Short mmCIF file of C-alpha atoms in Angstrom, two decimals:
data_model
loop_
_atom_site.label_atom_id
_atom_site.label_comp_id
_atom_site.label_asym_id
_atom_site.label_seq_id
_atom_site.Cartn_x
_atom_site.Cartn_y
_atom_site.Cartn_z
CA UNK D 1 -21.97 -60.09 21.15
CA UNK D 2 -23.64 -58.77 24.35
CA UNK D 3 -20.22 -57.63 25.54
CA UNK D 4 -19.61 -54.82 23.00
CA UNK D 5 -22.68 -53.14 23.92
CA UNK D 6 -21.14 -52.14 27.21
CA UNK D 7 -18.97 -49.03 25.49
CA UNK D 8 -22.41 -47.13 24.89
CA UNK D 9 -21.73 -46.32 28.31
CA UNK D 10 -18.97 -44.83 27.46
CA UNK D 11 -19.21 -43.09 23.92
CA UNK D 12 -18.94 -39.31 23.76
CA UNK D 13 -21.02 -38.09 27.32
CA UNK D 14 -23.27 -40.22 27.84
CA UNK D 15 -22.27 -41.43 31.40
CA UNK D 16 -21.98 -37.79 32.47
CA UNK D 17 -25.25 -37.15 30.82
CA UNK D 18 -26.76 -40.52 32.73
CA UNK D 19 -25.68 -39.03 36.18
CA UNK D 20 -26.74 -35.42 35.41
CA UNK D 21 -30.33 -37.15 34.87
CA UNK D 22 -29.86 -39.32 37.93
CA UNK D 23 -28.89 -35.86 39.90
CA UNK D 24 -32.38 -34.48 38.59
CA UNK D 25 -33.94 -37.26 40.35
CA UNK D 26 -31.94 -37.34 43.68
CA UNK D 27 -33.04 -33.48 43.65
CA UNK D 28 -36.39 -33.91 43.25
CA UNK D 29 -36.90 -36.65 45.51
CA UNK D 30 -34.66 -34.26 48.35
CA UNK D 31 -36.71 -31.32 48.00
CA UNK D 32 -40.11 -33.12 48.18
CA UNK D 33 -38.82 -35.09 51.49
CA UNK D 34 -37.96 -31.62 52.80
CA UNK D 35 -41.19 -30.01 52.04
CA UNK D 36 -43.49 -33.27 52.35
CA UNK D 37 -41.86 -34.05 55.69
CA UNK D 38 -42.35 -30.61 56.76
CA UNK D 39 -46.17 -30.66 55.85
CA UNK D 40 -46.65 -34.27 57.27
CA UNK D 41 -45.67 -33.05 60.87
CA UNK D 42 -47.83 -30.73 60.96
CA UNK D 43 -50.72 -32.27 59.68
CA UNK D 44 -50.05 -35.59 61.62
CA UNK D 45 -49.81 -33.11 65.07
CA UNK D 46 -53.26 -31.85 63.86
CA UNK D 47 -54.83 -35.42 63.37
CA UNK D 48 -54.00 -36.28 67.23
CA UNK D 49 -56.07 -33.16 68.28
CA UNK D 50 -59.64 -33.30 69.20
CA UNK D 51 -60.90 -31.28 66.92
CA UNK D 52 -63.49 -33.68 64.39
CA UNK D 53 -63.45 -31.68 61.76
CA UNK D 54 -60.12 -30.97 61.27
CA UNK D 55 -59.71 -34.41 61.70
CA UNK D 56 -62.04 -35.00 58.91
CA UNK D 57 -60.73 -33.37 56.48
CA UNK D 58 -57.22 -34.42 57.52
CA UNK D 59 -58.42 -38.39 56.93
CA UNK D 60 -59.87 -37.80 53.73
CA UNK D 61 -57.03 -36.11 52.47
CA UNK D 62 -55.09 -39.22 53.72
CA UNK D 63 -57.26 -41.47 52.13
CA UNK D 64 -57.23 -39.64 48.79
CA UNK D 65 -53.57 -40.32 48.32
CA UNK D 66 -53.85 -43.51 49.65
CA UNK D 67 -56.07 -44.38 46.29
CA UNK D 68 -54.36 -42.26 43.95
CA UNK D 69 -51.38 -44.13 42.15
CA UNK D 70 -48.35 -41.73 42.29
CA UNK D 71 -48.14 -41.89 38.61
CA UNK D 72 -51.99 -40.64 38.31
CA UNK D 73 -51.10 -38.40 40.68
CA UNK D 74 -48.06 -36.62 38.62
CA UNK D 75 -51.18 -37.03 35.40
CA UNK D 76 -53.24 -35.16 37.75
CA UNK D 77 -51.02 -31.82 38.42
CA UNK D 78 -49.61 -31.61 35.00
CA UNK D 79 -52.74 -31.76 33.06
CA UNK D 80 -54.73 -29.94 35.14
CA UNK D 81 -53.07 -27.09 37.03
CA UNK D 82 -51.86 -25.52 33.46
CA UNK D 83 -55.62 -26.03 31.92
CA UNK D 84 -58.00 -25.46 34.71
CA UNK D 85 -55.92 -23.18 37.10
CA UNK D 86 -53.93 -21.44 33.90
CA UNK D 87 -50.73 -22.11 36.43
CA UNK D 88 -47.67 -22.46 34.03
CA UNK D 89 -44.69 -23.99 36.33
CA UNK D 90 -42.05 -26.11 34.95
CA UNK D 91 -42.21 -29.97 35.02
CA UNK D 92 -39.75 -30.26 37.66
CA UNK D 93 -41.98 -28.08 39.55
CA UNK D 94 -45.04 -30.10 39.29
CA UNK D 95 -43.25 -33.15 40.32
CA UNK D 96 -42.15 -31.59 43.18
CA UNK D 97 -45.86 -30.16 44.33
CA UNK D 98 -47.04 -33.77 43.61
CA UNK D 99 -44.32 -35.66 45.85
CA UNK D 100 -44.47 -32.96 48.89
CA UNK D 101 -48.58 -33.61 49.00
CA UNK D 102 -47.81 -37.48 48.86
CA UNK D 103 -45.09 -37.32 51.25
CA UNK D 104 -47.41 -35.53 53.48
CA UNK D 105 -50.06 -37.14 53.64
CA UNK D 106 -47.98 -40.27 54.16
CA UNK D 107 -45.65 -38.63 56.84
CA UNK D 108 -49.12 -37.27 59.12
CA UNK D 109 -50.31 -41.16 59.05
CA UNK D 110 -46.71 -41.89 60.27
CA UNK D 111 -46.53 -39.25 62.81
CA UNK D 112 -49.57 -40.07 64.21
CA UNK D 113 -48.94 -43.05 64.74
CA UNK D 114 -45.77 -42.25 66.82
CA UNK D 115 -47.16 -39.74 69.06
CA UNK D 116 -49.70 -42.19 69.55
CA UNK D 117 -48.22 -44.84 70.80
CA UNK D 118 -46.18 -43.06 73.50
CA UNK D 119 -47.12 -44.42 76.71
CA UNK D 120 -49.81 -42.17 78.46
CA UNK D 121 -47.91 -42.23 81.49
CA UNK D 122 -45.26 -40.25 79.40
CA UNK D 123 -47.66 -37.65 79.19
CA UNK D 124 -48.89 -37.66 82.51
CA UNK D 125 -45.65 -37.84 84.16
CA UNK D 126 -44.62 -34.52 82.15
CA UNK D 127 -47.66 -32.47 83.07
CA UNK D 128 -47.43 -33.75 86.91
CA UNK D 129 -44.34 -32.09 86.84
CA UNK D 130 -46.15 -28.75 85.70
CA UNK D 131 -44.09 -28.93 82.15
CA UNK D 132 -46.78 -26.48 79.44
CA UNK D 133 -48.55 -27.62 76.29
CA UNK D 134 -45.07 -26.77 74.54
CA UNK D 135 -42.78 -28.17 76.56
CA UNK D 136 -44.24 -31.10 77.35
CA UNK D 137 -43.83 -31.51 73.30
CA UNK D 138 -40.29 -30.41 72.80
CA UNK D 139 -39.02 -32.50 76.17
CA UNK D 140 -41.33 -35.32 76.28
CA UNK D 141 -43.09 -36.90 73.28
CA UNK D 142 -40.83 -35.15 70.53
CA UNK D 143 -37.80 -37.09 71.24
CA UNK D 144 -39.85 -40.42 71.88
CA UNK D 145 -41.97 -39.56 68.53
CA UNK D 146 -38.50 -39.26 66.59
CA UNK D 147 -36.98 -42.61 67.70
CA UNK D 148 -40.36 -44.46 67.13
CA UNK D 149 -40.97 -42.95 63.48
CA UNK D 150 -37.76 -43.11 62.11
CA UNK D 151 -37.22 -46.64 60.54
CA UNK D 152 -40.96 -45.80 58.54
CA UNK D 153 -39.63 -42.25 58.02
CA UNK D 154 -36.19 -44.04 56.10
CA UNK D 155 -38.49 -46.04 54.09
CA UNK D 156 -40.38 -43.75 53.21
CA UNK D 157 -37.37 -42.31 52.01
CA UNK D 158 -36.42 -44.96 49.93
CA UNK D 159 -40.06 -44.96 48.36
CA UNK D 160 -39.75 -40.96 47.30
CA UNK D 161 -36.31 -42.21 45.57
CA UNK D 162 -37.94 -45.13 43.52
CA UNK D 163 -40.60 -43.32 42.11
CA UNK D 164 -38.43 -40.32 40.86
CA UNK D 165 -38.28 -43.10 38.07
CA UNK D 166 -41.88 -42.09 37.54
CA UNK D 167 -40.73 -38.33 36.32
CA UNK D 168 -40.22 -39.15 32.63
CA UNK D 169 -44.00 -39.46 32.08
CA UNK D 170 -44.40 -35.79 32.56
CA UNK D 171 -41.16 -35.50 30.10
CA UNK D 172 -38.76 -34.03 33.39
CA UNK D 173 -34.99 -35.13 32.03
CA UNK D 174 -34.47 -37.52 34.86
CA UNK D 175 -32.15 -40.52 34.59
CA UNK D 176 -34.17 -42.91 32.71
CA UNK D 177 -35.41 -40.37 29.91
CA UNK D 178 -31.84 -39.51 29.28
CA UNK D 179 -31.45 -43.34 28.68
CA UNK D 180 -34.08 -43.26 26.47
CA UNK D 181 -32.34 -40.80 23.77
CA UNK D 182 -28.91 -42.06 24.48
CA UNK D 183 -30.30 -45.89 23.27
CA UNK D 184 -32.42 -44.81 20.14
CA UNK D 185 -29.27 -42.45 18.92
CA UNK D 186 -26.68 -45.60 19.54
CA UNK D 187 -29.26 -48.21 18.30
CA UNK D 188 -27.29 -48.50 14.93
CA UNK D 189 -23.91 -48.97 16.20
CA UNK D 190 -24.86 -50.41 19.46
CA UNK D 191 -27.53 -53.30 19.15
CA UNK D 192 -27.11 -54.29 22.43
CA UNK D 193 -26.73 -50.96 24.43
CA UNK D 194 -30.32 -50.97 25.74
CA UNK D 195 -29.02 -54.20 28.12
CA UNK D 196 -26.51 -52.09 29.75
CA UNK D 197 -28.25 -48.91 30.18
CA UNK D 198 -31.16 -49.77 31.64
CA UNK D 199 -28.86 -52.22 33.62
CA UNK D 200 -27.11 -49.50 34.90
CA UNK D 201 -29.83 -47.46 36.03
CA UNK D 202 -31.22 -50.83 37.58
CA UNK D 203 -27.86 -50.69 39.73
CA UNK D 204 -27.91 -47.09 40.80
CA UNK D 205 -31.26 -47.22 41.90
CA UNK D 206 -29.88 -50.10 43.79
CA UNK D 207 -26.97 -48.71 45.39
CA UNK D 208 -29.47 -45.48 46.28
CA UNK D 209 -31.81 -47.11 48.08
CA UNK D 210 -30.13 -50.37 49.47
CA UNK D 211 -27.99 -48.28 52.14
CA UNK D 212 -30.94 -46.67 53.50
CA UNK D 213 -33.29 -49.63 53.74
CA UNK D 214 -30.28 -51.40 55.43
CA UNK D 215 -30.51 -48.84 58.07
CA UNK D 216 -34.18 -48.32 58.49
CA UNK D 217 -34.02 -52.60 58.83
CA UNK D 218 -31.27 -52.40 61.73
CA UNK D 219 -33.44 -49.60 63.13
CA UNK D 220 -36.34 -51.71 63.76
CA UNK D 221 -34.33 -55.20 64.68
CA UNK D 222 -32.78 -53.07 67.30
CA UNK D 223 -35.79 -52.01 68.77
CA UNK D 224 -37.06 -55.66 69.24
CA UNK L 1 -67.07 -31.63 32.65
CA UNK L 2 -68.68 -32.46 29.53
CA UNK L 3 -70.80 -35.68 31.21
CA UNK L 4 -71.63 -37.14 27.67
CA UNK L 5 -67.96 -37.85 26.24
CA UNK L 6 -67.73 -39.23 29.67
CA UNK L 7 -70.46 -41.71 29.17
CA UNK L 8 -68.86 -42.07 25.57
CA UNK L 9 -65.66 -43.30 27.07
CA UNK L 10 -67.58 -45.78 29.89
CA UNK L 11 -67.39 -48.76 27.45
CA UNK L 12 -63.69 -48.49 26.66
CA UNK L 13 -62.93 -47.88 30.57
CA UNK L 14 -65.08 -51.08 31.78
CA UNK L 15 -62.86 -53.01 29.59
CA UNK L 16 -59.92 -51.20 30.86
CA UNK L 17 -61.13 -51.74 34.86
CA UNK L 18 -61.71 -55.33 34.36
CA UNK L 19 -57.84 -55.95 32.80
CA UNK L 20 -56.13 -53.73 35.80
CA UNK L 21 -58.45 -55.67 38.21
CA UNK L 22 -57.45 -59.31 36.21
CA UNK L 23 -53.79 -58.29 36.08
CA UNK L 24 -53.84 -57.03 40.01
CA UNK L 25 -55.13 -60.75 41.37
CA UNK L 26 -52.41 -62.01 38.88
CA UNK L 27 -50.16 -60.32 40.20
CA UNK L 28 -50.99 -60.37 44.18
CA UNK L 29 -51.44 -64.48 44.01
CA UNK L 30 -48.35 -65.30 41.87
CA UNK L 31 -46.22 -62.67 45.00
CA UNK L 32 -48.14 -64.55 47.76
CA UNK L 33 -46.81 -67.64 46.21
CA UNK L 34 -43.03 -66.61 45.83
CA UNK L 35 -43.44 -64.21 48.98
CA UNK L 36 -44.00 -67.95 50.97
CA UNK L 37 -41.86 -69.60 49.24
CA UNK L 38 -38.75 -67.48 49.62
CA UNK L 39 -39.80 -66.23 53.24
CA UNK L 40 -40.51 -69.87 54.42
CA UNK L 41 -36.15 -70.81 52.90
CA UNK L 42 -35.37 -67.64 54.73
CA UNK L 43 -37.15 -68.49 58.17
CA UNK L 44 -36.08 -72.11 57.75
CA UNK L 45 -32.51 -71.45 56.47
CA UNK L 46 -32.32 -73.82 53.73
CA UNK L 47 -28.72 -73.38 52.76
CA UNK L 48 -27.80 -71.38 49.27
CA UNK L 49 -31.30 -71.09 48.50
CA UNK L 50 -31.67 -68.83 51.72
CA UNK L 51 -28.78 -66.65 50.44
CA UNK L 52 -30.31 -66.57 46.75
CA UNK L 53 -33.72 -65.99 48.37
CA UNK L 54 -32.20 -62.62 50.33
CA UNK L 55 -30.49 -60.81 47.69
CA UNK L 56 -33.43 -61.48 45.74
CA UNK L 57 -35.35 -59.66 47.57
CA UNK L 58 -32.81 -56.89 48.62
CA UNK L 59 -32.82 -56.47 44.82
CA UNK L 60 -36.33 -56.08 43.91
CA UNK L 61 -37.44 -54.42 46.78
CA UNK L 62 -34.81 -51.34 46.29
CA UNK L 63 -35.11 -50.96 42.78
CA UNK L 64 -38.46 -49.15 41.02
CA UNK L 65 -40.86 -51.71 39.32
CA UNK L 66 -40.68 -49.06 36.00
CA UNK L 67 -37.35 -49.65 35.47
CA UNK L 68 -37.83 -53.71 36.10
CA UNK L 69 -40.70 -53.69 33.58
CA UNK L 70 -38.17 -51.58 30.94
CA UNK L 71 -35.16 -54.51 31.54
CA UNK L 72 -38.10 -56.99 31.50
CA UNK L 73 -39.51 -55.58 28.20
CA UNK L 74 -36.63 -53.85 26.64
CA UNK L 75 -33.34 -54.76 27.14
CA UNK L 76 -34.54 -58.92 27.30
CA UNK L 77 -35.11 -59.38 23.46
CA UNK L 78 -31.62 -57.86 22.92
CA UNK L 79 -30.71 -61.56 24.67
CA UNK L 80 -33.49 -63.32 22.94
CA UNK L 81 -36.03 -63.32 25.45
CA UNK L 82 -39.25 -61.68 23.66
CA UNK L 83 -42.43 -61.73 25.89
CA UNK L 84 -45.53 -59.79 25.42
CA UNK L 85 -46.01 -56.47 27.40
CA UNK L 86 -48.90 -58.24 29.78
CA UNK L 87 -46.72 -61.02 30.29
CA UNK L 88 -44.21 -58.51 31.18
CA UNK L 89 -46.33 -56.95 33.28
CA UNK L 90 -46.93 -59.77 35.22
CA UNK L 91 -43.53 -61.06 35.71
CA UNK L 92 -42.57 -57.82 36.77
CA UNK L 93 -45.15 -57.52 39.04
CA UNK L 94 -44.72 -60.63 41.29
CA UNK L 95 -40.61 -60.36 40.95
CA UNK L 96 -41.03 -56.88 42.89
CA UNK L 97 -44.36 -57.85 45.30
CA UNK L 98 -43.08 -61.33 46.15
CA UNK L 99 -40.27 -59.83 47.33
CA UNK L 100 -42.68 -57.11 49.45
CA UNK L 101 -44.77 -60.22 50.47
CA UNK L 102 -41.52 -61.97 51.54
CA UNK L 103 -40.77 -59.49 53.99
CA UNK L 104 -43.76 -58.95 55.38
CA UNK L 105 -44.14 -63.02 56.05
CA UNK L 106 -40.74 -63.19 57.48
CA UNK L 107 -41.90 -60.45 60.05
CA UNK L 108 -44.59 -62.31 60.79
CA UNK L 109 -42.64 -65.77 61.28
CA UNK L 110 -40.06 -63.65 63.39
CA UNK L 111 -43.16 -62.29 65.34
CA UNK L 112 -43.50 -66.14 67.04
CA UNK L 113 -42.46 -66.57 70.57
CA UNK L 114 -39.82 -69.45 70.59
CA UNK L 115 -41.93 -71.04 73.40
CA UNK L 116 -44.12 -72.08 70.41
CA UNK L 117 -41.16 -73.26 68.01
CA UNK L 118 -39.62 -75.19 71.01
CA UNK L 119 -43.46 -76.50 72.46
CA UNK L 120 -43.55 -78.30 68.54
CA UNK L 121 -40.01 -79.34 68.50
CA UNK L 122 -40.19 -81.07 71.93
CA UNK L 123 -43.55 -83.07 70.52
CA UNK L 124 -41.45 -84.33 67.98
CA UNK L 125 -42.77 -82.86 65.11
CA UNK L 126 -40.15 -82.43 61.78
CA UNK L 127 -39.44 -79.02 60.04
CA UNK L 128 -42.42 -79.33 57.67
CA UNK L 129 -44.75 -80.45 60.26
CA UNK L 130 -43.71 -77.51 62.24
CA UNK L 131 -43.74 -75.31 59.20
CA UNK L 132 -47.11 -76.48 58.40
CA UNK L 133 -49.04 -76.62 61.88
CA UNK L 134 -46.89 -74.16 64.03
CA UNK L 135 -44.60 -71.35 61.99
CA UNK L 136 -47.11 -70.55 58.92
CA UNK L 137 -50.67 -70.19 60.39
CA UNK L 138 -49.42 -68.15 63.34
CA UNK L 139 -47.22 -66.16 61.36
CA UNK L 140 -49.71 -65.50 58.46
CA UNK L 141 -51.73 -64.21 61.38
CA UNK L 142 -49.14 -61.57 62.40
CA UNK L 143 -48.16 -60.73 59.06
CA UNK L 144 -51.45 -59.62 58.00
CA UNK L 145 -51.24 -55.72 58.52
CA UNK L 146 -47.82 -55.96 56.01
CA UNK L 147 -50.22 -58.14 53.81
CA UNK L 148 -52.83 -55.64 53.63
CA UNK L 149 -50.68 -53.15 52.92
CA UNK L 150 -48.92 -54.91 49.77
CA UNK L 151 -52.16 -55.90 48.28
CA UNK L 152 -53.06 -52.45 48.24
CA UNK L 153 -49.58 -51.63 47.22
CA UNK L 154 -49.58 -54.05 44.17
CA UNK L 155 -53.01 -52.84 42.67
CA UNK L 156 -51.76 -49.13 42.86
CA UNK L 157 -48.60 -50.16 40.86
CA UNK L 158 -50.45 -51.89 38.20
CA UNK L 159 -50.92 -48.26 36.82
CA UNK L 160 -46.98 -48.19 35.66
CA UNK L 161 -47.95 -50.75 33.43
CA UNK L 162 -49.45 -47.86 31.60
CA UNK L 163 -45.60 -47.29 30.41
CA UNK L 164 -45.31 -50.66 28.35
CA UNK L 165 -48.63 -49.70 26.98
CA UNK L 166 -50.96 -52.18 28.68
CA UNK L 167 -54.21 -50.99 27.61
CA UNK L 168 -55.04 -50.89 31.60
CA UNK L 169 -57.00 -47.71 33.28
CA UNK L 170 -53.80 -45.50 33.29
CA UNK L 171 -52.75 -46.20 29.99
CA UNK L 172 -56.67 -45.89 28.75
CA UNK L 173 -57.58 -42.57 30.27
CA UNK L 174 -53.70 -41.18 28.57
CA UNK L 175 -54.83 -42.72 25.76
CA UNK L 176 -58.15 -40.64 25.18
CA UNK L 177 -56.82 -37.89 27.04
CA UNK L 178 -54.46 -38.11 23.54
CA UNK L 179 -56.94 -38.62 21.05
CA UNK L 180 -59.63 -36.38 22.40
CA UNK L 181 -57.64 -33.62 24.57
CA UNK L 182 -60.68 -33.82 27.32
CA UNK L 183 -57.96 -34.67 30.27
CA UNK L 184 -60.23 -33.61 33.44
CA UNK L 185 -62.95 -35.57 32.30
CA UNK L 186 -60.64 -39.41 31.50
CA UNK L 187 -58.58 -38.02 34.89
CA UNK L 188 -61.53 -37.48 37.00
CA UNK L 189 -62.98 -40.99 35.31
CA UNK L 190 -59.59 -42.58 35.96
CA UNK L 191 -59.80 -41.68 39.86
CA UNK L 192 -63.20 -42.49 40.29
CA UNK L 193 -62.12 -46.38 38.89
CA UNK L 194 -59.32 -46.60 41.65
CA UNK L 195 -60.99 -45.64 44.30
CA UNK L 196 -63.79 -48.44 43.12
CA UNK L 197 -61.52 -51.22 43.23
CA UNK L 198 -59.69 -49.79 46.19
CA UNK L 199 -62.00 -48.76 48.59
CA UNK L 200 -63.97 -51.29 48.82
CA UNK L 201 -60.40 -53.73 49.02
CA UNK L 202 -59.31 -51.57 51.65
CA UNK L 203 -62.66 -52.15 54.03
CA UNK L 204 -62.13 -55.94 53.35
CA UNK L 205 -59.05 -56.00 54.37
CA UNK L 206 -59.43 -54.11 57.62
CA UNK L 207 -62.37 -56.36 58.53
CA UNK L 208 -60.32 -59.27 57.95
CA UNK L 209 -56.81 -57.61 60.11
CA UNK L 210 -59.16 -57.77 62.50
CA UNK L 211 -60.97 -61.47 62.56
CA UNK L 212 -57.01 -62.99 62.25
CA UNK L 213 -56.21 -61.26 65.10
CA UNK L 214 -56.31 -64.74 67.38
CA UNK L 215 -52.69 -65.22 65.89
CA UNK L 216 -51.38 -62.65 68.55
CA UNK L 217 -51.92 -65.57 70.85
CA UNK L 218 -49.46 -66.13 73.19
CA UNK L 219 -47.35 -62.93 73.16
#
């Protein structure tokens, strides 16, 4: 009987509805790596500084997200920025200010990290040889700092991707909402549809994030 | 903030804090378990269960735990497997962090020098003696920071649970936030409860990164 429920894949649009939500999600998840990647460099230069306070505030803003589920986090911008701040956006929107803070704050901690653990003599070398504050970025730590974070940048990557499945709490028409309507509209004639839908959007998250994690593990086994 | 239909709500969140915090140790125990177990066939390559072991955890580690928990709850009655949301919950939860805890052990078993593999070898000891006395307390050592990091992983994902309507904090705080339409006050409430359990976790676990540390032995 299971087998029949495979063709409410296939009735009317639905699989061309499925992938139009999945595209929602891959978009979302793009932007907010863009932005929250962006943000994170920045702040994650500013945490290596000397500055304390800046430093501070950078930490507890790290920390903050670091306690905050993502879901609560999504709860938090759509219930209050419309009530408290009277700011109107679209879903979509919110889920994309929500992401690029969390991929932020996760991408400083990352770069941090990286400029941090390129050898001092790095450094040293590059200002014996008179190179400025600038330069001695772009030319010397920059390209270390890239090879270093990249395999935690990937996987964070991977992370952004699987929580897009988080959207449909804050009703965004992402892949798994569009399941959703497509199985209580074929419940009657397919019994056995909810099987292969969500089993299908078990396999494209799958074949999203498997590639990249592959690469992100090579990354690191090369390094060894 | 209206602080009395916050003191209202306390009850019904105390009950709520004490299920996410009985569901989390659940949850983080039953992945340590299957975490060993599967990253103890990989290290050893046990054939076919080694194989089953990887895409096992190539699966679950690439795919979201919501949709895991909708197969688990959803789509398994339509083959007449009918569990209760918590249980679930809690299936779901230590199919996607025993695969989190798997890798993070098999880093740390990888993290050995051989000198210490071959040293136990050469006094004759046999794989489980060597698994037992050798590979897993020096490689529990070095997979500590990865532990750390799923435990505190695991707790924050007991808050999808919320979307199989576990009456956990998530799910609570949505829930009044419904009946009562005072969201800042159940959000601000719901944050404060995380960082409770979590902070404190988080100190605990940085104190003990650092006692382990011995395992570094050697290398």
């Amino acid at each position: 009987m299971v087998h029949s429920g495979i063709n409410v894949l296939f009735e009317g649009s639905n699989f061309a509805r499925l992938m139009a939500g999945l595209w929602t999600s891959i978009w979302i998840a793009a932007i907010s790596l863009i932005i929250g990647l962006a943000i994170g460099i920045i702040f994650g230069i500013l945490r290596t500084l000397s500055n304390k306070f800046i430093r501070f505030i950078l930490r507890v803003y790290l920390e903050f997200f670091r306690i905050v589920p993502t879901i609560v986090l999504l709860y938090l911008v759509y219930y209050i920025l419309p009530r408290t701040f009277h700011v109107n956006w679209p879903a979509t929107w919110m889920a994309v200010l929500a992401f690029s803070l969390w991929v932020a704050a996760e991408f400083s901690d990352i770069v941090r990290g990286a400029i941090e653990s390129v050898p001092k003599s790095q450094r040293e070398s590059g200002l014996a040889l008179g190179l400025s504050k600038i330069q001695l970025f772009r030319y010397v730590l920059l390209p270390q700092v890239i090879k270093l974070e990249l395999p935690a940048t990937i996987n964070l990557a991977t992370r952004v991707i699987k929580t897009t499945s988080l959207l449909l709490v804050i009703s965004i028409m992402e892949v798994i909402n569009v399941a959703q309507q497509i199985i209580e509209a074929n419940n009657q004639q397919y019994p056995t549809g909810v099987f292969w839908v969500y089993g299908l959007i078990f396999i494209l998250y799958f074949v999203l994030d498997y590639p990249l994690s592959a690469w992100a593990k090579k990354l690191t086994n090369e390094r060894k | 903030m209206n602080w009395s239909i916050m003191q209202q709500a306390l009850p019904v969140f105390v009950h709520a804090f004490g299920l996410t915090i009985w569901l989390s140790l659940i949850g983080i125990i039953g992945s340590i378990i299957v975490g060993i177990i599967a990253s103890l066939t990989q290290y050893f390559k046990v054939p076919v269960l080694s194989q089953v072991m990887t895409a096992y955890v190539e699966l679950a580690r690439n795919t979201p735990l919501l949709i895991q928990l909708f197969f688990l709850y959803y789509a398994f009655p339509v083959i007449g497997i009918k569990m209760s949301a918590e249980v679930c919950g809690i299936i779901g939860l230590i199919f996607l962090g025993g695969a989190y805890m798997a890798e993070g052990f098999t880093g740390g078993f990888n993290g050995i020098s051989t000198s210490q593999i071959n040293s136990g070898k050469a006094l004759g000891m046999s794989r489980f003696q060597l698994a037992r006395y050798v590979v897993f307390p020096q490689g529990f050592a070095l997979s500590m920071p990865a532990l750390t990091a799923n435990i505190i992983f695991l707790i924050k994902e007991t808050s999808i649970f919320s979307v199989i309507a576990i009456p956990e904090l998530t799910n609570t705080a949505l829930d009044l936030t419904g009946m009562y339409y005072r969201s800042n006050e159940y959000l601000l409430m719901l944050v404060i409860a995380y960082a409770i359990i979590l902070i404190p976790v988080i100190l605990l676990l940085t104190w003990l990164e650092r006692r382990v540390r011995y395992g570094a032995f050697g290398n």
